[in-house]
PDB file of C-alpha atoms in Angstrom:
ATOM      1  CA  UNK A   3      -2.591  24.238   7.783  1.00 68.00           C
ATOM      2  CA  UNK A   4      -1.226  26.034   4.703  1.00 82.00           C
ATOM      3  CA  UNK A   5      -2.262  24.616   1.350  1.00 92.00           C
ATOM      4  CA  UNK A   6      -1.475  25.092  -2.311  1.00 96.00           C
ATOM      5  CA  UNK A   7      -4.373  26.898  -3.987  1.00 96.00           C
ATOM      6  CA  UNK A   8      -5.387  26.344  -7.607  1.00 97.00           C
ATOM      7  CA  UNK A   9      -8.107  27.828  -9.769  1.00 97.00           C
ATOM      8  CA  UNK A  10     -10.288  27.088 -11.495  1.00 97.00           C
ATOM      9  CA  UNK A  11     -11.040  23.601 -10.198  1.00 96.00           C
ATOM     10  CA  UNK A  12     -12.751  22.633 -13.445  1.00 96.00           C
ATOM     11  CA  UNK A  13     -12.475  24.036 -16.958  1.00 97.00           C
ATOM     12  CA  UNK A  14     -14.298  23.003 -20.097  1.00 97.00           C
ATOM     13  CA  UNK A  15     -13.148  24.534 -23.357  1.00 97.00           C
ATOM     14  CA  UNK A  16     -13.324  23.907 -27.059  1.00 96.00           C
ATOM     15  CA  UNK A  17     -10.262  22.959 -29.057  1.00 95.00           C
ATOM     16  CA  UNK A  18      -8.272  25.871 -30.444  1.00 96.00           C
ATOM     17  CA  UNK A  19      -9.299  28.083 -27.516  1.00 97.00           C
ATOM     18  CA  UNK A  20      -6.861  29.469 -24.947  1.00 97.00           C
ATOM     19  CA  UNK A  21      -6.978  28.395 -21.294  1.00 97.00           C
ATOM     20  CA  UNK A  22      -5.076  29.520 -18.230  1.00 97.00           C
ATOM     21  CA  UNK A  23      -4.613  27.976 -14.804  1.00 97.00           C
ATOM     22  CA  UNK A  24      -3.460  29.731 -11.656  1.00 98.00           C
ATOM     23  CA  UNK A  25      -1.502  28.426  -8.693  1.00 98.00           C
ATOM     24  CA  UNK A  26      -0.677  30.045  -5.356  1.00 97.00           C
ATOM     25  CA  UNK A  27       1.969  28.010  -3.500  1.00 97.00           C
ATOM     26  CA  UNK A  28       2.375  27.728   0.244  1.00 96.00           C
ATOM     27  CA  UNK A  29       3.850  30.934   1.607  1.00 94.00           C
ATOM     28  CA  UNK A  30       7.619  30.805   1.702  1.00 93.00           C
ATOM     29  CA  UNK A  31       7.947  27.942  -0.761  1.00 94.00           C
ATOM     30  CA  UNK A  32      10.576  28.855  -3.322  1.00 93.00           C
ATOM     31  CA  UNK A  33      10.109  25.853  -5.606  1.00 93.00           C
ATOM     32  CA  UNK A  34       6.953  25.451  -7.694  1.00 95.00           C
ATOM     33  CA  UNK A  35       6.031  22.609 -10.008  1.00 95.00           C
ATOM     34  CA  UNK A  36       3.332  22.108 -12.648  1.00 97.00           C
ATOM     35  CA  UNK A  37       2.353  18.501 -13.411  1.00 97.00           C
ATOM     36  CA  UNK A  38      -0.077  16.969 -15.901  1.00 97.00           C
ATOM     37  CA  UNK A  39      -1.961  13.860 -14.834  1.00 94.00           C
ATOM     38  CA  UNK A  40      -3.788  11.935 -17.535  1.00 93.00           C
ATOM     39  CA  UNK A  41      -6.634   9.772 -16.248  1.00 89.00           C
ATOM     40  CA  UNK A  42      -5.321   6.479 -14.933  1.00 87.00           C
ATOM     41  CA  UNK A  43      -1.683   7.587 -14.919  1.00 90.00           C
ATOM     42  CA  UNK A  44       0.751   9.190 -12.530  1.00 92.00           C
ATOM     43  CA  UNK A  45       1.598  12.894 -12.654  1.00 94.00           C
ATOM     44  CA  UNK A  46       4.239  13.997 -15.183  1.00 94.00           C
ATOM     45  CA  UNK A  47       6.327  17.098 -14.576  1.00 94.00           C
ATOM     46  CA  UNK A  48       5.762  19.900 -17.069  1.00 96.00           C
ATOM     47  CA  UNK A  49       7.816  22.707 -15.537  1.00 96.00           C
ATOM     48  CA  UNK A  50       9.736  23.492 -12.353  1.00 94.00           C
ATOM     49  CA  UNK A  51      10.465  26.983 -11.020  1.00 95.00           C
ATOM     50  CA  UNK A  52      13.019  28.053  -8.457  1.00 93.00           C
ATOM     51  CA  UNK A  53      11.765  31.476  -7.368  1.00 94.00           C
ATOM     52  CA  UNK A  54      10.989  33.203 -10.672  1.00 94.00           C
ATOM     53  CA  UNK A  55      13.381  31.148 -12.796  1.00 94.00           C
ATOM     54  CA  UNK A  56      12.558  28.057 -14.830  1.00 94.00           C
ATOM     55  CA  UNK A  57      14.912  25.225 -13.871  1.00 92.00           C
ATOM     56  CA  UNK A  58      13.306  22.416 -15.887  1.00 90.00           C
ATOM     57  CA  UNK A  59      10.815  22.714 -18.736  1.00 94.00           C
ATOM     58  CA  UNK A  60      12.111  19.833 -20.805  1.00 91.00           C
ATOM     59  CA  UNK A  61       8.678  18.150 -20.908  1.00 91.00           C
ATOM     60  CA  UNK A  62       6.686  21.314 -21.597  1.00 95.00           C
ATOM     61  CA  UNK A  63       5.235  21.399 -25.150  1.00 93.00           C
ATOM     62  CA  UNK A  64       6.531  24.857 -25.827  1.00 92.00           C
ATOM     63  CA  UNK A  65       4.662  25.333 -29.089  1.00 95.00           C
ATOM     64  CA  UNK A  66       1.403  25.651 -27.159  1.00 97.00           C
ATOM     65  CA  UNK A  67       2.191  25.717 -23.429  1.00 97.00           C
ATOM     66  CA  UNK A  68       3.724  28.552 -21.460  1.00 97.00           C
ATOM     67  CA  UNK A  69       4.316  29.086 -17.768  1.00 97.00           C
ATOM     68  CA  UNK A  70       5.377  32.073 -15.740  1.00 96.00           C
ATOM     69  CA  UNK A  71       6.089  33.008 -12.157  1.00 96.00           C
ATOM     70  CA  UNK A  72       6.932  36.650 -12.559  1.00 87.00           C
ATOM     71  CA  UNK A  73       7.377  37.645  -8.909  1.00 89.00           C
ATOM     72  CA  UNK A  74       8.468  34.270  -7.662  1.00 87.00           C
ATOM     73  CA  UNK A  75       5.193  33.669  -5.822  1.00 93.00           C
ATOM     74  CA  UNK A  76       2.070  32.640  -7.743  1.00 96.00           C
ATOM     75  CA  UNK A  77       2.222  31.086 -11.184  1.00 98.00           C
ATOM     76  CA  UNK A  78       0.155  30.781 -14.339  1.00 98.00           C
ATOM     77  CA  UNK A  79       0.139  27.931 -16.853  1.00 98.00           C
ATOM     78  CA  UNK A  80      -1.351  28.710 -20.259  1.00 98.00           C
ATOM     79  CA  UNK A  81      -2.329  26.549 -23.202  1.00 97.00           C
ATOM     80  CA  UNK A  82      -2.942  28.149 -26.584  1.00 97.00           C
ATOM     81  CA  UNK A  83      -4.458  26.624 -28.619  1.00 96.00           C
ATOM     82  CA  UNK A  84      -5.937  23.763 -26.604  1.00 97.00           C
ATOM     83  CA  UNK A  85      -6.118  20.359 -28.276  1.00 96.00           C
ATOM     84  CA  UNK A  86      -8.287  17.340 -27.486  1.00 96.00           C
ATOM     85  CA  UNK A  87      -5.263  15.495 -26.079  1.00 95.00           C
ATOM     86  CA  UNK A  88      -4.739  18.194 -23.463  1.00 97.00           C
ATOM     87  CA  UNK A  89      -7.701  16.915 -21.440  1.00 97.00           C
ATOM     88  CA  UNK A  90      -6.177  16.008 -18.080  1.00 96.00           C
ATOM     89  CA  UNK A  91      -5.750  17.097 -14.485  1.00 96.00           C
ATOM     90  CA  UNK A  92      -3.197  19.886 -14.080  1.00 97.00           C
ATOM     91  CA  UNK A  93      -1.557  19.795 -10.667  1.00 97.00           C
ATOM     92  CA  UNK A  94       0.537  22.443  -9.002  1.00 97.00           C
ATOM     93  CA  UNK A  95       2.946  21.576  -6.203  1.00 95.00           C
ATOM     94  CA  UNK A  96       5.353  23.584  -4.074  1.00 94.00           C
ATOM     95  CA  UNK A  97       8.221  22.876  -1.734  1.00 91.00           C
ATOM     96  CA  UNK A  98      10.379  24.960   0.572  1.00 88.00           C
ATOM     97  CA  UNK A  99      13.304  24.111  -1.646  1.00 79.00           C
ATOM     98  CA  UNK A 100      14.074  21.331  -4.159  1.00 73.00           C
ATOM     99  CA  UNK A 101      15.303  19.017  -1.392  1.00 74.00           C
ATOM    100  CA  UNK A 102      12.051  18.979   0.558  1.00 76.00           C
ATOM    101  CA  UNK A 103       8.611  17.396   0.360  1.00 84.00           C
ATOM    102  CA  UNK A 104       6.353  18.549  -2.460  1.00 89.00           C
ATOM    103  CA  UNK A 105       2.867  19.647  -1.388  1.00 92.00           C
ATOM    104  CA  UNK A 106       0.200  19.317  -4.085  1.00 94.00           C
ATOM    105  CA  UNK A 107      -2.820  21.468  -4.740  1.00 95.00           C
ATOM    106  CA  UNK A 108      -6.273  20.032  -5.607  1.00 94.00           C
ATOM    107  CA  UNK A 109      -5.669  20.392  -9.342  1.00 96.00           C
ATOM    108  CA  UNK A 110      -7.582  21.818 -12.292  1.00 97.00           C
ATOM    109  CA  UNK A 111      -9.472  19.286 -14.361  1.00 96.00           C
ATOM    110  CA  UNK A 112      -9.429  20.381 -18.005  1.00 97.00           C
ATOM    111  CA  UNK A 113     -11.813  18.981 -20.585  1.00 97.00           C
ATOM    112  CA  UNK A 114     -11.255  19.942 -24.211  1.00 97.00           C
ATOM    113  CA  UNK A 115     -14.223  19.350 -26.509  1.00 96.00           C
TER     114      UNK A 115
ATOM    115  CA  UNK B  26      15.539   8.692 -18.106  1.00 81.00           C
ATOM    116  CA  UNK B  27      13.956   7.044 -15.096  1.00 87.00           C
ATOM    117  CA  UNK B  28      11.110   4.554 -15.564  1.00 92.00           C
ATOM    118  CA  UNK B  29       8.947   3.461 -12.628  1.00 96.00           C
ATOM    119  CA  UNK B  30       6.620   0.485 -12.873  1.00 96.00           C
ATOM    120  CA  UNK B  31       3.921  -0.149 -10.279  1.00 97.00           C
ATOM    121  CA  UNK B  32       1.842  -3.237  -9.510  1.00 97.00           C
ATOM    122  CA  UNK B  33      -0.937  -4.085  -9.084  1.00 97.00           C
ATOM    123  CA  UNK B  34      -3.101  -1.496 -10.800  1.00 96.00           C
ATOM    124  CA  UNK B  35      -6.058  -2.408  -8.591  1.00 97.00           C
ATOM    125  CA  UNK B  36      -6.158  -4.094  -5.196  1.00 98.00           C
ATOM    126  CA  UNK B  37      -9.086  -5.055  -3.003  1.00 98.00           C
ATOM    127  CA  UNK B  38      -8.527  -6.256   0.545  1.00 97.00           C
ATOM    128  CA  UNK B  39     -10.798  -7.064   3.457  1.00 98.00           C
ATOM    129  CA  UNK B  40     -10.827  -4.493   6.229  1.00 97.00           C
ATOM    130  CA  UNK B  41      -8.204  -5.394   8.796  1.00 97.00           C
ATOM    131  CA  UNK B  42      -6.021  -7.296   6.332  1.00 97.00           C
ATOM    132  CA  UNK B  43      -2.704  -6.058   4.939  1.00 98.00           C
ATOM    133  CA  UNK B  44      -2.081  -4.484   1.543  1.00 98.00           C
ATOM    134  CA  UNK B  45       1.192  -4.502  -0.380  1.00 98.00           C
ATOM    135  CA  UNK B  46       2.000  -2.398  -3.444  1.00 98.00           C
ATOM    136  CA  UNK B  47       5.247  -2.893  -5.352  1.00 98.00           C
ATOM    137  CA  UNK B  48       7.325  -0.643  -7.584  1.00 98.00           C
ATOM    138  CA  UNK B  49      10.477  -1.096  -9.622  1.00 97.00           C
ATOM    139  CA  UNK B  50      12.752   1.612 -10.973  1.00 96.00           C
ATOM    140  CA  UNK B  51      15.339   1.651 -13.724  1.00 95.00           C
ATOM    141  CA  UNK B  52      17.858   4.379 -12.843  1.00 91.00           C
ATOM    142  CA  UNK B  53      20.433   3.138 -10.331  1.00 91.00           C
ATOM    143  CA  UNK B  54      21.193   6.787  -9.464  1.00 89.00           C
ATOM    144  CA  UNK B  55      17.722   7.256  -7.934  1.00 91.00           C
ATOM    145  CA  UNK B  56      17.987   7.596  -4.172  1.00 90.00           C
ATOM    146  CA  UNK B  57      14.687   9.086  -2.985  1.00 90.00           C
ATOM    147  CA  UNK B  58      11.413   7.119  -3.062  1.00 94.00           C
ATOM    148  CA  UNK B  59       8.202   8.790  -1.848  1.00 94.00           C
ATOM    149  CA  UNK B  60       4.716   7.311  -1.742  1.00 96.00           C
ATOM    150  CA  UNK B  61       1.640   9.463  -2.342  1.00 96.00           C
ATOM    151  CA  UNK B  62      -2.032   8.877  -1.581  1.00 97.00           C
ATOM    152  CA  UNK B  63      -4.588  10.529  -3.855  1.00 94.00           C
ATOM    153  CA  UNK B  64      -8.215  10.709  -2.835  1.00 93.00           C
ATOM    154  CA  UNK B  65     -10.978  11.513  -5.294  1.00 87.00           C
ATOM    155  CA  UNK B  66     -10.898  15.138  -6.361  1.00 83.00           C
ATOM    156  CA  UNK B  67      -7.728  15.936  -4.437  1.00 87.00           C
ATOM    157  CA  UNK B  68      -4.059  16.278  -5.199  1.00 90.00           C
ATOM    158  CA  UNK B  69      -1.552  13.609  -4.127  1.00 93.00           C
ATOM    159  CA  UNK B  70      -0.476  13.694  -0.482  1.00 93.00           C
ATOM    160  CA  UNK B  71       2.863  12.369   0.733  1.00 93.00           C
ATOM    161  CA  UNK B  72       2.348   9.520   3.200  1.00 96.00           C
ATOM    162  CA  UNK B  73       5.861   8.147   3.606  1.00 95.00           C
ATOM    163  CA  UNK B  74       9.229   8.321   1.912  1.00 93.00           C
ATOM    164  CA  UNK B  75      12.542   6.495   2.062  1.00 92.00           C
ATOM    165  CA  UNK B  76      16.080   7.367   1.076  1.00 88.00           C
ATOM    166  CA  UNK B  77      18.521   4.851  -0.293  1.00 83.00           C
ATOM    167  CA  UNK B  78      20.698   4.758   2.809  1.00 82.00           C
ATOM    168  CA  UNK B  79      17.815   3.044   4.640  1.00 81.00           C
ATOM    169  CA  UNK B  80      16.271  -0.373   3.949  1.00 90.00           C
ATOM    170  CA  UNK B  81      12.983   0.068   5.789  1.00 94.00           C
ATOM    171  CA  UNK B  82      10.934   2.827   7.345  1.00 94.00           C
ATOM    172  CA  UNK B  83       7.759   2.613   9.431  1.00 96.00           C
ATOM    173  CA  UNK B  84       5.108   5.102  10.431  1.00 94.00           C
ATOM    174  CA  UNK B  85       2.310   3.524  12.466  1.00 95.00           C
ATOM    175  CA  UNK B  86       0.398   1.232  10.074  1.00 97.00           C
ATOM    176  CA  UNK B  87       2.465   2.158   7.026  1.00 98.00           C
ATOM    177  CA  UNK B  88       5.905   0.847   6.109  1.00 97.00           C
ATOM    178  CA  UNK B  89       8.135   1.066   3.074  1.00 97.00           C
ATOM    179  CA  UNK B  90      10.954  -1.316   2.172  1.00 96.00           C
ATOM    180  CA  UNK B  91      13.719  -0.732  -0.340  1.00 95.00           C
ATOM    181  CA  UNK B  92      15.946  -3.225  -2.138  1.00 94.00           C
ATOM    182  CA  UNK B  93      18.593  -1.204  -3.968  1.00 92.00           C
ATOM    183  CA  UNK B  94      20.215  -4.251  -5.547  1.00 93.00           C
ATOM    184  CA  UNK B  95      16.975  -5.371  -7.152  1.00 94.00           C
ATOM    185  CA  UNK B  96      15.810  -1.783  -7.695  1.00 95.00           C
ATOM    186  CA  UNK B  97      12.436  -2.266  -6.131  1.00 95.00           C
ATOM    187  CA  UNK B  98      10.535  -0.797  -3.216  1.00 97.00           C
ATOM    188  CA  UNK B  99       7.219  -1.654  -1.625  1.00 98.00           C
ATOM    189  CA  UNK B 100       4.477  -0.026   0.442  1.00 98.00           C
ATOM    190  CA  UNK B 101       2.920  -2.089   3.223  1.00 98.00           C
ATOM    191  CA  UNK B 102      -0.306  -1.063   4.947  1.00 98.00           C
ATOM    192  CA  UNK B 103      -1.357  -3.156   7.918  1.00 97.00           C
ATOM    193  CA  UNK B 104      -4.736  -3.319   9.689  1.00 97.00           C
ATOM    194  CA  UNK B 105      -6.387  -1.624   6.731  1.00 98.00           C
ATOM    195  CA  UNK B 106      -9.338   0.693   7.321  1.00 97.00           C
ATOM    196  CA  UNK B 107     -12.029   2.029   4.950  1.00 96.00           C
ATOM    197  CA  UNK B 108     -10.309   5.434   4.905  1.00 96.00           C
ATOM    198  CA  UNK B 109      -7.265   3.778   3.328  1.00 97.00           C
ATOM    199  CA  UNK B 110      -9.273   3.432   0.101  1.00 97.00           C
ATOM    200  CA  UNK B 111      -7.596   5.697  -2.468  1.00 97.00           C
ATOM    201  CA  UNK B 112      -5.128   5.661  -5.369  1.00 97.00           C
ATOM    202  CA  UNK B 113      -1.519   5.215  -4.276  1.00 98.00           C
ATOM    203  CA  UNK B 114       1.467   6.341  -6.341  1.00 97.00           C
ATOM    204  CA  UNK B 115       5.115   5.503  -5.914  1.00 97.00           C
ATOM    205  CA  UNK B 116       7.796   7.799  -7.270  1.00 95.00           C
ATOM    206  CA  UNK B 117      11.557   7.986  -7.632  1.00 93.00           C
ATOM    207  CA  UNK B 118      14.090  10.761  -8.004  1.00 88.00           C
ATOM    208  CA  UNK B 119      17.717  11.637  -7.523  1.00 81.00           C
ATOM    209  CA  UNK B 120      18.217  13.977  -4.553  1.00 69.00           C
ATOM    210  CA  UNK B 121      19.668  17.169  -5.957  1.00 62.00           C
ATOM    211  CA  UNK B 122      17.666  16.677  -9.162  1.00 63.00           C
ATOM    212  CA  UNK B 123      14.138  16.787  -7.813  1.00 67.00           C
ATOM    213  CA  UNK B 124      12.242  15.624 -10.860  1.00 80.00           C
ATOM    214  CA  UNK B 125       9.894  12.969  -9.510  1.00 88.00           C
ATOM    215  CA  UNK B 126       9.021  10.110 -11.848  1.00 92.00           C
ATOM    216  CA  UNK B 127       5.719   8.564 -10.798  1.00 94.00           C
ATOM    217  CA  UNK B 128       4.377   5.056 -11.207  1.00 96.00           C
ATOM    218  CA  UNK B 129       1.009   4.493 -12.841  1.00 95.00           C
ATOM    219  CA  UNK B 130      -0.882   4.154  -9.569  1.00 96.00           C
ATOM    220  CA  UNK B 131      -2.729   1.477  -7.596  1.00 97.00           C
ATOM    221  CA  UNK B 132      -6.410   1.823  -6.787  1.00 97.00           C
ATOM    222  CA  UNK B 133      -6.806   0.313  -3.320  1.00 98.00           C
ATOM    223  CA  UNK B 134     -10.295  -0.617  -2.145  1.00 98.00           C
ATOM    224  CA  UNK B 135     -10.908  -1.703   1.431  1.00 97.00           C
ATOM    225  CA  UNK B 136     -13.931  -3.973   1.724  1.00 96.00           C
ATOM    226  CA  UNK B 137     -15.819  -3.441   5.007  1.00 93.00           C
TER     227      UNK B 137
END
């Protein structure tokens, strides 16, 4: 069964450092999402891509976060500089198109010291 | 924007009993309501969903009910088993605008 791949699974960094997370969606899925899940809360959408285009980044803190999906396949989410409040699980999800089920990856757990 | 509230935050039930988790939403335009199960160290997995043209949907031991007038929907798990232990999230969105708004989650523990 195809799955969404994410790496790394865990990342520990110091504040003010740069971090990057990678996501490989299920083959053929045109829509890709990045979510942030703070411990004890539900996921919150950061950015949504349709192919290589951003369709919603209204909740992305653009002063420090950036996301790209240059070839419309895999995607990278970057934080620079990381802050203590960025500690969370970062989840990637993909769907065949925006009208279909979202499949989630295992997430990257970020700890900022 | 949409606001989804979920109750209870924790729920313990005896194996074999039923579990019910409830959610309310604020945006009357929302018409798609999925439920996700998240096991430790894994991403959320869709277990059932319902669209607003339907009042109830069942899939084996899992059912979801929707009351559009009251703006609430519920997840029902019958004959609970230890493998049902996980965190469950409800969510809401408007089809055509696929931004899911999640509830805060319910940690379900099945007591053997």
